[in-house]
Coordinates of C-alpha atoms in Angstrom, one line a residue:
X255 CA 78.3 81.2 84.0
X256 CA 81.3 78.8 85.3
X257 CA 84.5 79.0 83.5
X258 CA 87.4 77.0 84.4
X259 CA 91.2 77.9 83.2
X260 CA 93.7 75.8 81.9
X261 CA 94.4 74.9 85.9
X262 CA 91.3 73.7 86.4
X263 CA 90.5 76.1 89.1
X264 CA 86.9 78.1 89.3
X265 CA 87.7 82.0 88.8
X266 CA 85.9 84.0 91.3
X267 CA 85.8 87.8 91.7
X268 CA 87.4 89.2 94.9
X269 CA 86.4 92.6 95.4
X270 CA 85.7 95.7 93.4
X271 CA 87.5 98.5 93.3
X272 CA 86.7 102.6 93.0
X273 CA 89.1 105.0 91.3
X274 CA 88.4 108.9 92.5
X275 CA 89.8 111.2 89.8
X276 CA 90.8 114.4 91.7
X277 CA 92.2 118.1 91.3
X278 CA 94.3 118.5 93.5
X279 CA 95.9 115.1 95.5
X280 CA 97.2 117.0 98.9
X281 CA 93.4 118.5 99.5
X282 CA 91.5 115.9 98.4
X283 CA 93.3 113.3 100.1
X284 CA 93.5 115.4 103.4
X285 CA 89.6 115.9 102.7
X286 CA 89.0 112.3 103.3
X287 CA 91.0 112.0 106.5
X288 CA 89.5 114.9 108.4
X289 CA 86.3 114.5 106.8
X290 CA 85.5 110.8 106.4
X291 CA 88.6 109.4 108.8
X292 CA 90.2 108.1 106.2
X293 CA 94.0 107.1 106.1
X294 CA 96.2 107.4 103.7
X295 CA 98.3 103.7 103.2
X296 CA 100.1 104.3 100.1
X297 CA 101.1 107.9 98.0
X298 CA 102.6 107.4 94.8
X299 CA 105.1 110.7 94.7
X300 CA 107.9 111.5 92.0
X301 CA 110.6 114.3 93.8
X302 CA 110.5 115.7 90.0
X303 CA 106.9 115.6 88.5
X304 CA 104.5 114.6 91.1
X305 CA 105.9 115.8 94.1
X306 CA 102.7 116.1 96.4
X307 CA 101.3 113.0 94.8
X308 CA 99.6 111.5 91.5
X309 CA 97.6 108.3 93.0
X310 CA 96.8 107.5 96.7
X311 CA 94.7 104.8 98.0
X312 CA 93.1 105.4 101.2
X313 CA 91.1 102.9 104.1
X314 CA 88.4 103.3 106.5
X315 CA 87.8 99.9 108.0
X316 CA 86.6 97.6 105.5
X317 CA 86.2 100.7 103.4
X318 CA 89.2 101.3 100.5
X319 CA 89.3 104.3 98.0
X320 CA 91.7 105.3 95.4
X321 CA 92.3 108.7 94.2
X322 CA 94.2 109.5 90.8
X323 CA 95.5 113.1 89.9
X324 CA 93.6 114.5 87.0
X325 CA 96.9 115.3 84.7
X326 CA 97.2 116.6 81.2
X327 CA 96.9 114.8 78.7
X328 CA 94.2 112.1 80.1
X329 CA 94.3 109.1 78.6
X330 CA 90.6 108.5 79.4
X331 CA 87.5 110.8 80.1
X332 CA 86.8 109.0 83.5
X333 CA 90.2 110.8 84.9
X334 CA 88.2 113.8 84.6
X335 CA 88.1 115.3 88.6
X336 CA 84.4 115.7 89.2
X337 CA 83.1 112.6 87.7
X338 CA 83.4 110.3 90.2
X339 CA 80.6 108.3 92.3
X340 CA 81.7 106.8 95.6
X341 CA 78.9 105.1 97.3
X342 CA 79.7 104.4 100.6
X343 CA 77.7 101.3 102.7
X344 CA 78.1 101.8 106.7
X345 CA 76.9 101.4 109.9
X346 CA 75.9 104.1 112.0
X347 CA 74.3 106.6 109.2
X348 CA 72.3 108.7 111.0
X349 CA 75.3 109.3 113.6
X350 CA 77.7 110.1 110.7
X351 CA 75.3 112.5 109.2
X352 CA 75.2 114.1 112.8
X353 CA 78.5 114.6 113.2
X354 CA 79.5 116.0 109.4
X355 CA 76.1 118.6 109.7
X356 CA 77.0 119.8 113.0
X357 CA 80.9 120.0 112.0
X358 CA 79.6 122.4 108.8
X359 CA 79.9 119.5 106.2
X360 CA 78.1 120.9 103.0
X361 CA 75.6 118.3 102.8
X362 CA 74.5 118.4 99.0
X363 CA 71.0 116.1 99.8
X364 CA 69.7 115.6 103.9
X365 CA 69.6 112.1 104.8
X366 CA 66.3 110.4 103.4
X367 CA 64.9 106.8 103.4
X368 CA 65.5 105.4 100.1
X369 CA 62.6 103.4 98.2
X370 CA 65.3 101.0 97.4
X371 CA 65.5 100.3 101.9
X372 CA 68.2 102.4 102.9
X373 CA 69.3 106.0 105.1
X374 CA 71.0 107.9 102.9
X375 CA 72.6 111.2 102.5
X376 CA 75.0 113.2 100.1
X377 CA 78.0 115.2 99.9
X378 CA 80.2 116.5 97.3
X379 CA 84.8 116.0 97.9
X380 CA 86.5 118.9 97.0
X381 CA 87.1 117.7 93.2
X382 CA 83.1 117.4 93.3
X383 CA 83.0 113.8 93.2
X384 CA 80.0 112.9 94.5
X385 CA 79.8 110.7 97.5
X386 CA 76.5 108.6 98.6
X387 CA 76.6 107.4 101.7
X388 CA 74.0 105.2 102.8
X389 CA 72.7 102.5 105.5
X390 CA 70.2 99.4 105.2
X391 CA 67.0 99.6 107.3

């Protein structure tokens, strides 16, 4: 389907982006730094209601991640911490898996070759978002 707007210009869709709903925004965010390398580039913080943080978005290389606080009253049952998916595409799988087993990562699946023609493995962030993380072969 090609739709033009009123300027005569093509849409075209940019990138995708994941929203983590979390528990707890100082653990789960420090989670993805020491676990995954991660960095934290922005932290939304109010010095009176959120003070450690209600939404954080986070980059790995070409990787980027957003994490919202799981607050009363949700507006939306996705904002539910736990309920998340992140799958994660990289290079290097089998090293990654290497280093988070032998560092005493919980691995929630071993890394297995995928009918689908990928390395992939599975862990769990502290919210118990689930993360796939997975390499074509």
């Amino acid at each position: 389907m090609h739709v033009t707007g009123e300027t005569g210009i093509m849409p075209s869709f940019l990138k995708a982006q994941l929203v983590l709903p979390v528990h707890d925004m100082t653990e789960v965010r420090e989670w993805y730094e020491r676990t995954l390398g991660f960095e934290t580039v922005f932290l939304n913080t109010d010095p009176d209601d959120d003070p450690t943080g209600n939404y954080a978005i986070l980059r790995r290389e070409g990787a980027e991640l957003h994490l919202i606080l799981d607050e009363s009253p949700r507006t939306h049952p996705w904002m539910t911490a736990g309920t998340g998916y992140l799958f994660l595409i990289v290079a290097g799988v089998e090293s990654l898996h290497g280093e988070l087993a032998a560092s005493g990562v919980c691995l929630t699946r071993e890394l297995e070759t995928e009918a689908w023609g990928a390395k992939a493995f599975q862990l769990t962030d502290p919210s118990g978002n689930l993360i796939l993380v997975a390499e074509a072969v």
